[in-house]
PDB file of C-alpha atoms in Angstrom:
ATOM      1  CA  MET A   1      -0.004   0.018  -0.055  1.00 87.00           C
ATOM      2  CA  PRO A   2       1.517   3.362  -0.987  1.00 93.00           C
ATOM      3  CA  PRO A   3       2.009   5.987   1.665  1.00 97.00           C
ATOM      4  CA  ARG A   4      -1.106   8.271   2.130  1.00 98.00           C
ATOM      5  CA  VAL A   5      -0.701  12.019   1.997  1.00 98.00           C
ATOM      6  CA  LEU A   6      -3.116  14.636   3.191  1.00 98.00           C
ATOM      7  CA  LEU A   7      -2.605  17.753   1.035  1.00 98.00           C
ATOM      8  CA  THR A   8      -4.039  20.958   2.770  1.00 97.00           C
ATOM      9  CA  GLY A   9      -4.314  23.987   0.624  1.00 93.00           C
ATOM     10  CA  ALA A  10      -4.985  21.721  -2.123  1.00 95.00           C
ATOM     11  CA  THR A  11      -7.090  24.294  -4.091  1.00 93.00           C
ATOM     12  CA  GLY A  12      -4.435  26.944  -3.628  1.00 91.00           C
ATOM     13  CA  PHE A  13      -1.525  27.631  -6.035  1.00 89.00           C
ATOM     14  CA  ILE A  14       1.061  25.374  -4.377  1.00 91.00           C
ATOM     15  CA  GLY A  15      -1.343  22.661  -3.547  1.00 94.00           C
ATOM     16  CA  ARG A  16      -2.881  22.591  -7.010  1.00 93.00           C
ATOM     17  CA  ASN A  17       0.657  22.185  -8.511  1.00 93.00           C
ATOM     18  CA  LEU A  18       2.020  19.775  -5.890  1.00 96.00           C
ATOM     19  CA  HIS A  19      -0.674  17.150  -6.426  1.00 97.00           C
ATOM     20  CA  ALA A  20       0.617  15.856  -9.774  1.00 96.00           C
ATOM     21  CA  PRO A  21       4.269  15.257  -8.598  1.00 97.00           C
ATOM     22  CA  LEU A  22       3.085  13.523  -5.418  1.00 98.00           C
ATOM     23  CA  ALA A  23       0.641  11.332  -7.283  1.00 97.00           C
ATOM     24  CA  SER A  24       3.341  10.541  -9.919  1.00 97.00           C
ATOM     25  CA  ALA A  25       5.652   9.492  -7.098  1.00 97.00           C
ATOM     26  CA  GLY A  26       3.089   6.780  -6.237  1.00 97.00           C
ATOM     27  CA  LEU A  27       1.654   8.385  -3.228  1.00 98.00           C
ATOM     28  CA  ASP A  28      -2.025   8.107  -2.365  1.00 98.00           C
ATOM     29  CA  VAL A  29      -2.974  11.753  -2.204  1.00 98.00           C
ATOM     30  CA  ARG A  30      -6.063  12.866  -0.248  1.00 98.00           C
ATOM     31  CA  CYS A  31      -7.035  16.609  -0.774  1.00 98.00           C
ATOM     32  CA  LEU A  32      -8.542  18.713   1.947  1.00 97.00           C
ATOM     33  CA  THR A  33     -11.151  21.290   1.193  1.00 96.00           C
ATOM     34  CA  ARG A  34     -14.047  22.944   2.692  1.00 95.00           C
ATOM     35  CA  ARG A  35     -16.062  22.590  -0.414  1.00 95.00           C
ATOM     36  CA  PRO A  36     -15.382  19.106  -1.962  1.00 96.00           C
ATOM     37  CA  GLU A  37     -18.274  19.229  -4.431  1.00 96.00           C
ATOM     38  CA  GLU A  38     -16.863  22.369  -6.040  1.00 96.00           C
ATOM     39  CA  ALA A  39     -13.384  20.990  -6.090  1.00 97.00           C
ATOM     40  CA  ARG A  40     -14.493  17.795  -7.735  1.00 96.00           C
ATOM     41  CA  LEU A  41     -15.897  19.885 -10.542  1.00 97.00           C
ATOM     42  CA  ALA A  42     -12.475  21.565 -11.119  1.00 96.00           C
ATOM     43  CA  TRP A  43     -10.335  18.516 -10.431  1.00 97.00           C
ATOM     44  CA  PRO A  44     -12.516  15.353 -10.798  1.00 97.00           C
ATOM     45  CA  ASP A  45      -9.499  13.026 -10.892  1.00 96.00           C
ATOM     46  CA  ARG A  46      -8.478  13.857  -7.350  1.00 98.00           C
ATOM     47  CA  GLN A  47      -9.479  12.396  -4.044  1.00 97.00           C
ATOM     48  CA  TRP A  48     -11.237  14.987  -1.925  1.00 98.00           C
ATOM     49  CA  VAL A  49     -12.092  15.045   1.630  1.00 97.00           C
ATOM     50  CA  ARG A  50     -14.230  17.616   3.559  1.00 96.00           C
ATOM     51  CA  GLY A  51     -12.386  19.465   6.213  1.00 96.00           C
ATOM     52  CA  ASP A  52     -11.551  22.920   7.506  1.00 94.00           C
ATOM     53  CA  ILE A  53      -8.308  23.957   9.268  1.00 93.00           C
ATOM     54  CA  GLY A  54     -10.361  26.415  11.361  1.00 91.00           C
ATOM     55  CA  ALA A  55     -12.801  23.566  12.446  1.00 95.00           C
ATOM     56  CA  PRO A  56     -10.543  21.158  14.406  1.00 95.00           C
ATOM     57  CA  GLU A  57     -13.386  18.654  14.788  1.00 96.00           C
ATOM     58  CA  SER A  58     -13.124  18.163  10.992  1.00 95.00           C
ATOM     59  CA  LEU A  59      -9.442  17.193  11.037  1.00 97.00           C
ATOM     60  CA  PRO A  60      -9.383  13.658  12.655  1.00 95.00           C
ATOM     61  CA  GLU A  61     -11.313  12.043   9.839  1.00 93.00           C
ATOM     62  CA  ALA A  62      -9.343  13.822   7.114  1.00 96.00           C
ATOM     63  CA  LEU A  63      -5.982  12.818   8.648  1.00 98.00           C
ATOM     64  CA  ARG A  64      -6.990   9.164   9.600  1.00 96.00           C
ATOM     65  CA  GLY A  65      -4.669   6.751   7.842  1.00 97.00           C
ATOM     66  CA  CYS A  66      -2.266   9.385   6.496  1.00 98.00           C
ATOM     67  CA  ASP A  67       1.481   8.910   6.842  1.00 98.00           C
ATOM     68  CA  ILE A  68       2.356  12.462   5.828  1.00 98.00           C
ATOM     69  CA  ALA A  69       0.454  15.777   6.019  1.00 98.00           C
ATOM     70  CA  TYR A  70       1.400  18.690   3.925  1.00 98.00           C
ATOM     71  CA  TYR A  71       0.548  22.034   5.666  1.00 97.00           C
ATOM     72  CA  LEU A  72       0.028  24.680   2.916  1.00 94.00           C
ATOM     73  CA  VAL A  73      -2.441  26.905   4.644  1.00 90.00           C
ATOM     74  CA  HIS A  74      -2.111  30.666   5.305  1.00 80.00           C
ATOM     75  CA  GLY A  75      -4.464  32.983   6.982  1.00 67.00           C
ATOM     76  CA  MET A  76      -3.153  36.339   5.729  1.00 58.00           C
ATOM     77  CA  GLY A  77      -5.547  36.207   2.792  1.00 60.00           C
ATOM     78  CA  SER A  78      -8.534  36.723   5.030  1.00 59.00           C
ATOM     79  CA  HIS A  79      -7.413  40.408   5.588  1.00 65.00           C
ATOM     80  CA  GLN A  80      -9.418  40.103   8.923  1.00 76.00           C
ATOM     81  CA  PRO A  81      -7.975  41.605  12.137  1.00 81.00           C
ATOM     82  CA  GLY A  82      -6.458  38.902  14.243  1.00 83.00           C
ATOM     83  CA  TRP A  83      -5.455  36.692  11.329  1.00 84.00           C
ATOM     84  CA  ALA A  84      -2.073  35.844  12.701  1.00 86.00           C
ATOM     85  CA  GLU A  85      -3.338  34.697  16.047  1.00 90.00           C
ATOM     86  CA  GLU A  86      -6.021  32.541  14.269  1.00 91.00           C
ATOM     87  CA  GLU A  87      -3.190  31.091  11.969  1.00 92.00           C
ATOM     88  CA  LEU A  88      -1.379  30.007  15.255  1.00 94.00           C
ATOM     89  CA  ARG A  89      -4.546  28.487  16.595  1.00 95.00           C
ATOM     90  CA  TRP A  90      -5.017  26.519  13.247  1.00 95.00           C
ATOM     91  CA  ALA A  91      -1.327  25.223  13.478  1.00 96.00           C
ATOM     92  CA  ARG A  92      -1.859  24.061  17.141  1.00 97.00           C
ATOM     93  CA  ASN A  93      -5.087  22.268  16.325  1.00 96.00           C
ATOM     94  CA  PHE A  94      -3.499  20.702  13.175  1.00 97.00           C
ATOM     95  CA  ALA A  95      -0.534  19.475  15.133  1.00 98.00           C
ATOM     96  CA  LEU A  96      -2.632  17.829  17.771  1.00 97.00           C
ATOM     97  CA  ALA A  97      -4.970  16.241  15.261  1.00 97.00           C
ATOM     98  CA  ALA A  98      -1.985  14.925  13.430  1.00 98.00           C
ATOM     99  CA  GLU A  99      -0.647  13.384  16.576  1.00 97.00           C
ATOM    100  CA  VAL A 100      -3.904  11.810  17.520  1.00 96.00           C
ATOM    101  CA  ALA A 101      -4.368  10.424  14.000  1.00 97.00           C
ATOM    102  CA  GLY A 102      -0.783   8.834  14.094  1.00 97.00           C
ATOM    103  CA  VAL A 103       0.601  10.902  11.189  1.00 98.00           C
ATOM    104  CA  GLY A 104       4.217  10.336  10.765  1.00 98.00           C
ATOM    105  CA  ARG A 105       5.371  13.637   9.411  1.00 98.00           C
ATOM    106  CA  ILE A 106       4.084  17.128   8.739  1.00 98.00           C
ATOM    107  CA  ILE A 107       5.630  19.017   5.871  1.00 98.00           C
ATOM    108  CA  TYR A 108       5.128  22.776   6.160  1.00 96.00           C
ATOM    109  CA  LEU A 109       5.801  25.451   3.531  1.00 93.00           C
ATOM    110  CA  GLY A 110       6.814  28.559   5.590  1.00 89.00           C
ATOM    111  CA  GLY A 111       8.578  31.848   4.805  1.00 85.00           C
ATOM    112  CA  VAL A 112      12.121  32.910   4.754  1.00 87.00           C
ATOM    113  CA  ALA A 113      13.705  34.301   7.992  1.00 87.00           C
ATOM    114  CA  PRO A 114      14.886  37.780   7.226  1.00 85.00           C
ATOM    115  CA  GLN A 115      18.202  39.151   8.632  1.00 89.00           C
ATOM    116  CA  GLY A 116      16.378  42.005  10.247  1.00 90.00           C
ATOM    117  CA  PRO A 117      12.964  42.261  11.922  1.00 92.00           C
ATOM    118  CA  PRO A 118      10.385  40.308  10.083  1.00 87.00           C
ATOM    119  CA  SER A 119       7.251  41.727   8.569  1.00 86.00           C
ATOM    120  CA  GLU A 120       3.909  40.797  10.132  1.00 85.00           C
ATOM    121  CA  HIS A 121       3.532  38.244   7.386  1.00 84.00           C
ATOM    122  CA  LEU A 122       6.921  36.597   7.694  1.00 88.00           C
ATOM    123  CA  LEU A 123       6.695  36.649  11.480  1.00 90.00           C
ATOM    124  CA  SER A 124       3.330  34.697  11.188  1.00 89.00           C
ATOM    125  CA  ARG A 125       5.030  32.244   8.848  1.00 91.00           C
ATOM    126  CA  LEU A 126       7.898  31.641  11.406  1.00 94.00           C
ATOM    127  CA  ASN A 127       5.626  31.462  14.288  1.00 94.00           C
ATOM    128  CA  THR A 128       3.472  28.912  12.453  1.00 95.00           C
ATOM    129  CA  GLY A 129       6.451  26.805  11.749  1.00 96.00           C
ATOM    130  CA  ALA A 130       7.532  26.933  15.385  1.00 96.00           C
ATOM    131  CA  VAL A 131       4.060  25.746  16.550  1.00 97.00           C
ATOM    132  CA  LEU A 132       4.007  22.866  14.190  1.00 98.00           C
ATOM    133  CA  ARG A 133       7.596  21.871  15.151  1.00 97.00           C
ATOM    134  CA  SER A 134       6.788  21.955  18.720  1.00 97.00           C
ATOM    135  CA  GLY A 135       4.150  19.235  18.423  1.00 97.00           C
ATOM    136  CA  ALA A 136       4.733  15.509  18.780  1.00 98.00           C
ATOM    137  CA  VAL A 137       4.770  14.767  15.037  1.00 98.00           C
ATOM    138  CA  PRO A 138       8.170  15.438  13.378  1.00 98.00           C
ATOM    139  CA  THR A 139       7.838  18.442  11.175  1.00 98.00           C
ATOM    140  CA  LEU A 140       9.885  19.467   8.150  1.00 97.00           C
ATOM    141  CA  GLU A 141       9.693  23.159   7.603  1.00 95.00           C
ATOM    142  CA  LEU A 142      10.604  24.494   4.077  1.00 93.00           C
ATOM    143  CA  ARG A 143      11.232  28.081   3.968  1.00 89.00           C
ATOM    144  CA  ALA A 144      10.560  29.724   0.657  1.00 81.00           C
ATOM    145  CA  GLY A 145      10.754  33.264  -0.573  1.00 74.00           C
ATOM    146  CA  MET A 146       7.823  34.767  -2.620  1.00 67.00           C
ATOM    147  CA  ILE A 147       6.441  32.303  -4.973  1.00 63.00           C
ATOM    148  CA  ILE A 148       5.178  33.865  -8.126  1.00 62.00           C
ATOM    149  CA  GLY A 149       3.127  32.029 -10.816  1.00 57.00           C
ATOM    150  CA  ALA A 150      -0.118  32.166 -12.728  1.00 60.00           C
ATOM    151  CA  GLY A 151      -2.896  31.918 -10.231  1.00 55.00           C
ATOM    152  CA  SER A 152      -0.696  32.559  -7.063  1.00 48.00           C
ATOM    153  CA  ALA A 153      -1.486  35.190  -4.585  1.00 54.00           C
ATOM    154  CA  SER A 154       1.974  36.730  -5.114  1.00 49.00           C
ATOM    155  CA  GLY A 155       1.458  36.517  -8.945  1.00 44.00           C
ATOM    156  CA  ALA A 156      -1.875  38.242  -8.667  1.00 44.00           C
ATOM    157  CA  SER A 157      -0.211  41.024  -6.585  1.00 43.00           C
ATOM    158  CA  ALA A 158       2.566  41.295  -9.098  1.00 42.00           C
ATOM    159  CA  ALA A 159       0.070  41.521 -12.011  1.00 44.00           C
ATOM    160  CA  LEU A 160      -1.960  44.184 -10.251  1.00 37.00           C
ATOM    161  CA  ARG A 161       1.217  46.166  -9.460  1.00 36.00           C
ATOM    162  CA  ASP A 162       2.406  45.924 -13.091  1.00 40.00           C
ATOM    163  CA  ARG A 163      -1.137  47.182 -14.307  1.00 40.00           C
ATOM    164  CA  VAL A 164      -1.077  50.319 -12.155  1.00 38.00           C
ATOM    165  CA  THR A 165       2.549  51.222 -12.588  1.00 36.00           C
TER     166      THR A 165
END
């Protein structure tokens, strides 16, 4: 039986593009989304499971039987006050649910650690990584700079900037 992976952020830019390499590597990829019916319309060939990082009661079922969980979630896009604190709560809940489910590893895509004081965004990325790493499940934190591509949040920001300048 191939290793089972839970891919959070599966409808986001990174998750959409990470699915194919994981599946091609022979992994059994389960994609987490709040709206599986809509996701199935866009990507009918993928295995969708209902869940919400912000609703910890939905996580145990999604994580059950998974060997690896990719954590590709970020709360900054909500633009709501308190998003950074909410993001830390999500990470704590996810780490605990992964532990209870017996997940063997969490892989987290975070942000770079700047030489000087981090922005609110980067500080949140770093703090989220620290929370996930402090849990019982071994966590690999990958720190990436801005990822720009067609359909990415950064790409959209760059396209908007290019249009107005």
